[in-house]
mmCIF file of C-alpha atoms in Angstrom:
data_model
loop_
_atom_site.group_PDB
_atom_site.id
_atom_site.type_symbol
_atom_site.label_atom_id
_atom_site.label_comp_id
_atom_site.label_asym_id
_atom_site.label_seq_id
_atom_site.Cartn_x
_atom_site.Cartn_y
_atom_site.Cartn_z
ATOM 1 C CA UNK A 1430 -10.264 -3.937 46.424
ATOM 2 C CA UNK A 1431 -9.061 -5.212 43.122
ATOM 3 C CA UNK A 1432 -5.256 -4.205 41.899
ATOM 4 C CA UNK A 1433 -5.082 -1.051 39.562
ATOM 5 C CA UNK A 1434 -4.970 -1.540 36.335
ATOM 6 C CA UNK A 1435 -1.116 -0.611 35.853
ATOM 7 C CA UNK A 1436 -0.868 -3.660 38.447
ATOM 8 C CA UNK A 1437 -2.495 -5.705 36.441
ATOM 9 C CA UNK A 1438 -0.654 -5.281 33.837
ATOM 10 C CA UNK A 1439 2.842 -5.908 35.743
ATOM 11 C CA UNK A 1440 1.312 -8.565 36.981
ATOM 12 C CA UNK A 1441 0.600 -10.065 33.654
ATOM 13 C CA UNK A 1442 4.138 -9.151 31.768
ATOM 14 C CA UNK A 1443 5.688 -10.563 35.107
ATOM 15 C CA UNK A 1444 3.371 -13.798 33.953
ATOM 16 C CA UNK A 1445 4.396 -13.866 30.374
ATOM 17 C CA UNK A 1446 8.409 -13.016 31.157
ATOM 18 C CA UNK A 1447 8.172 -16.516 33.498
ATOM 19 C CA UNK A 1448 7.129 -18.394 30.298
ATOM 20 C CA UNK A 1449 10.676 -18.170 28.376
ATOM 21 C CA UNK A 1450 11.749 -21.380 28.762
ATOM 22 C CA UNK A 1451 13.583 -23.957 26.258
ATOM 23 C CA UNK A 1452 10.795 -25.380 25.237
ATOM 24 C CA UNK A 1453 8.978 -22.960 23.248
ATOM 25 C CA UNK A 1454 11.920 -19.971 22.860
ATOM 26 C CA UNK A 1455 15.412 -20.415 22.501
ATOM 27 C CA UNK A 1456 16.913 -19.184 26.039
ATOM 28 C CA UNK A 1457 15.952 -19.765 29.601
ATOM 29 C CA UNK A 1458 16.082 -16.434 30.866
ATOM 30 C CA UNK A 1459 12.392 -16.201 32.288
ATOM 31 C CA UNK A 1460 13.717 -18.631 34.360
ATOM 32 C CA UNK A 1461 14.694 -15.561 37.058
ATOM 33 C CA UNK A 1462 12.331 -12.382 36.709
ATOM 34 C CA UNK A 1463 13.562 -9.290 39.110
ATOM 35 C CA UNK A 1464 11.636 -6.013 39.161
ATOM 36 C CA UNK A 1465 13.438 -3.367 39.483
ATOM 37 C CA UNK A 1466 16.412 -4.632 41.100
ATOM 38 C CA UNK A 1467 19.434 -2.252 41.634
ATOM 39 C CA UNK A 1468 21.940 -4.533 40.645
ATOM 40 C CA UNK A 1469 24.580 -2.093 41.776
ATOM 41 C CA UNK A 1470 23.730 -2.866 45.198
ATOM 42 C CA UNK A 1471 22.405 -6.129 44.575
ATOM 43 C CA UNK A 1472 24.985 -7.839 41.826
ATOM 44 C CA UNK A 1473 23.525 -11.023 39.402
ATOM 45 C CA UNK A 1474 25.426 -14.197 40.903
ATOM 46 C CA UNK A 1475 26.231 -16.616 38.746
ATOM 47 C CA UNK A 1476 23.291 -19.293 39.794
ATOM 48 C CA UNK A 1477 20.998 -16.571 38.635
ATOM 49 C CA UNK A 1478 21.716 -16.475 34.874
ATOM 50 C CA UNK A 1479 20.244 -16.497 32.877
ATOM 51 C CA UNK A 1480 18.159 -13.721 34.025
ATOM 52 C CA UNK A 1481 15.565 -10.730 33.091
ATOM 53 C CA UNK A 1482 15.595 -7.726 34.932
ATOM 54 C CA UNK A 1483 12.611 -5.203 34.473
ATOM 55 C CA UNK A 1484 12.728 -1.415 35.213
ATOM 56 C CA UNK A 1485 9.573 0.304 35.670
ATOM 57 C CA UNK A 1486 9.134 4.367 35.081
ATOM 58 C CA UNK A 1487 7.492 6.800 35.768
ATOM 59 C CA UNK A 1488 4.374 6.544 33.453
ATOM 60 C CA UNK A 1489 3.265 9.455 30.796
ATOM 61 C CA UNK A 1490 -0.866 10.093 31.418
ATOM 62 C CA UNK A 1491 -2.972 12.463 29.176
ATOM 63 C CA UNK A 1492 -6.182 13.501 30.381
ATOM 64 C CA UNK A 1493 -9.083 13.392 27.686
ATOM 65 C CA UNK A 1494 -12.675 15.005 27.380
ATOM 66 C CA UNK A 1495 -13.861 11.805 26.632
ATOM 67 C CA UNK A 1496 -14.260 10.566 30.273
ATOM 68 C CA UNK A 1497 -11.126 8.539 29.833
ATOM 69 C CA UNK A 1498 -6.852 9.122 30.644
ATOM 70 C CA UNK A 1499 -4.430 7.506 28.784
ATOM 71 C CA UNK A 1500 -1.340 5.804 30.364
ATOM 72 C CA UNK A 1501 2.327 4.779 28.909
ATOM 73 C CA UNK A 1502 3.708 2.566 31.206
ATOM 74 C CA UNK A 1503 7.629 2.509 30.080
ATOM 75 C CA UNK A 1504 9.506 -0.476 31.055
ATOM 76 C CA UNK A 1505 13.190 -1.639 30.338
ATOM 77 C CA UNK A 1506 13.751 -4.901 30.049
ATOM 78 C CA UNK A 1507 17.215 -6.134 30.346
ATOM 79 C CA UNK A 1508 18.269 -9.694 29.551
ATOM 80 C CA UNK A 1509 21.210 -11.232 31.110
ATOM 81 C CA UNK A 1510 23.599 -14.200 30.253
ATOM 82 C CA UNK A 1511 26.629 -16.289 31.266
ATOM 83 C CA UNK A 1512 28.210 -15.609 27.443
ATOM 84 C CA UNK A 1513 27.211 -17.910 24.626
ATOM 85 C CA UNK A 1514 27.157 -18.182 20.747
ATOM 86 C CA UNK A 1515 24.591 -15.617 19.559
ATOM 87 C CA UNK A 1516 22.780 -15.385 23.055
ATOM 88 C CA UNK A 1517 22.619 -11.477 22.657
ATOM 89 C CA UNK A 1518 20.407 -11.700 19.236
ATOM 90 C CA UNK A 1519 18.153 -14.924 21.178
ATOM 91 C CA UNK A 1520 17.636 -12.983 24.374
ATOM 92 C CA UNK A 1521 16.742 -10.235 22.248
ATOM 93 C CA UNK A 1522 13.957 -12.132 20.587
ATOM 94 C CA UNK A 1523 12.635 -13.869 22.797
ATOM 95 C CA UNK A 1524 11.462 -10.728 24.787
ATOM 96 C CA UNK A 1525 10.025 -9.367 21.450
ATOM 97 C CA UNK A 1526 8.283 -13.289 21.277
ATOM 98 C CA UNK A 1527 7.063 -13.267 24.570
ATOM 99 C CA UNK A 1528 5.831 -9.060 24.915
ATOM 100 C CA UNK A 1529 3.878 -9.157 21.402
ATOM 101 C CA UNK A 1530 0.072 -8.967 22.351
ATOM 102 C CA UNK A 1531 -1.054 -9.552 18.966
ATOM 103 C CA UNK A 1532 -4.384 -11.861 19.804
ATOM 104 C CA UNK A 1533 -3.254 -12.797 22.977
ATOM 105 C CA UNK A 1534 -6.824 -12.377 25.418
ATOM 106 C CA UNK A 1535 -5.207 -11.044 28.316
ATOM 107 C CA UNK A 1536 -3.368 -7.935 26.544
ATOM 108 C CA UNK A 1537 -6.359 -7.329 24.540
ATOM 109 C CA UNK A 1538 -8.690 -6.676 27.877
ATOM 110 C CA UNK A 1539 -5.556 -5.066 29.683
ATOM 111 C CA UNK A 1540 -3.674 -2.828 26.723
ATOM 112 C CA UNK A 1541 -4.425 -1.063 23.700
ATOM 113 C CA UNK A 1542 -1.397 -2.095 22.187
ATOM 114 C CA UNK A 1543 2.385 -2.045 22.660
ATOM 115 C CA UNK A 1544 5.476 -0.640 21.103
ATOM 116 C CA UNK A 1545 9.614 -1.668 21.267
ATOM 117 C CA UNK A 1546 11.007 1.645 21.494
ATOM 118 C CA UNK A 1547 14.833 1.073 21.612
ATOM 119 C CA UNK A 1548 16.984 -1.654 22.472
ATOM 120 C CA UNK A 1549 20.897 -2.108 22.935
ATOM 121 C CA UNK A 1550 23.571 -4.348 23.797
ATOM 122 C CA UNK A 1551 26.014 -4.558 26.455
ATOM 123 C CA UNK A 1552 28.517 -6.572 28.693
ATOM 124 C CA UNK A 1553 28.877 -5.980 32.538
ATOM 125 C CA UNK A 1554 30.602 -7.686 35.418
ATOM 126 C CA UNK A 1555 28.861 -8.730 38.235
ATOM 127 C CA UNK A 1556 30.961 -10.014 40.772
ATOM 128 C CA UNK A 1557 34.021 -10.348 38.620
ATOM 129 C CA UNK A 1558 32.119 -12.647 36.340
ATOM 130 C CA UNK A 1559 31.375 -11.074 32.759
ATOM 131 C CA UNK A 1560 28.032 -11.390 31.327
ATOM 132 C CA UNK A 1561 26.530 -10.741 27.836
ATOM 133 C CA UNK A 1562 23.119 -8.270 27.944
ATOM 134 C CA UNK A 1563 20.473 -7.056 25.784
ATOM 135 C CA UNK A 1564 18.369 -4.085 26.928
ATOM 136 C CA UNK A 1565 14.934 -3.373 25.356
ATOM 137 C CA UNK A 1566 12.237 -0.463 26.336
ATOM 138 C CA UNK A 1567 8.507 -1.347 25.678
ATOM 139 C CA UNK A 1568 5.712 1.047 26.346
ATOM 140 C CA UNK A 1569 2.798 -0.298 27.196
ATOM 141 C CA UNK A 1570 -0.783 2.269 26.574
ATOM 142 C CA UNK A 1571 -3.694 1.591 27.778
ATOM 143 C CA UNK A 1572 -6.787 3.554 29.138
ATOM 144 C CA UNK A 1573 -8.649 4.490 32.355
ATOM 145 C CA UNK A 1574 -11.334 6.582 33.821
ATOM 146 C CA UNK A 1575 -10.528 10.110 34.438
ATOM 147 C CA UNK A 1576 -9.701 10.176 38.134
ATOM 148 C CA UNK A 1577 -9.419 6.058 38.846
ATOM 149 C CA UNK A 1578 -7.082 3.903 38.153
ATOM 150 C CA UNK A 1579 -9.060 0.815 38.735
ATOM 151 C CA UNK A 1580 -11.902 1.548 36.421
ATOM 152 C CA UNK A 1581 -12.043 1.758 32.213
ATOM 153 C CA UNK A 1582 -13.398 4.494 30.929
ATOM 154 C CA UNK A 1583 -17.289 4.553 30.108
#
């Protein structure tokens, strides 16, 4: 059986995340993609930095007449760095680069659209190294048949 479509569409942010490289954005940090990691138990070594760590959420679903549910899958996307000059503010945008589905063909058969609901900045110690964060929350909608998850709506 073919994966969900919420699967899908970890599947392809996990793709797109892996794409932030030097040579088309301005930081490495797609270089190491974690899902959901609990970094508490699990701290960030130094050899992984730069790094993006993804939180996935319980999703919001609305049921319509229409034959059809709506989904908001709500991730947080942190972004993680050994410190550097401005690396909050480049981390920052090259999420926003990489996440923007505007014409790209795989959002458009996967989402409706997507929205940056928040985002923050931070420092934290992992193993009594410091590193420099960014934290952003994108919500992802997109549609399905009432009562499957692997079908759009008709």
């Amino acid at each position: 059986m073919a994966d969900s479509r919420r699967q899908q569409i970890i599947d392809a942010i996990n793709t797109q995340l892996k794409t932030i490289k030097p040579t088309t954005y301005e930081t490495a940090i797609g270089l190491n993609v974690f899902w959901d990691r609990d970094t508490d138990k699990n701290p960030i070594q130094e050899s992984e930095s730069p790094c993006l760590i993804v939180e996935t959420s319980d999703e919001e679903m609305e049921q319509h007449a229409t034959k059809a549910e709506l989904h908001g899958l709500v991730l947080k996307i942190k972004g993680l760095s050994l410190p550097g000059t401005n690396i909050k503010d480049k981390m920052r945008s090259d999420i926003i680069k990489c996440l923007d589905n505007s014409g790209d063909e795989t959002w458009s058969t996967l989402a409706d659209d997507s929205r940056t609901a928040g985002n923050g900045e931070y420092d934290e110690t992992h193993n009594e190294r410091k590193f420099q964060g960014v934290e952003l929350e994108f919500t992802i909608n997109y549609q399905t048949a009432n009562g499957d998850p692997y079908k759009l709506p008709s």
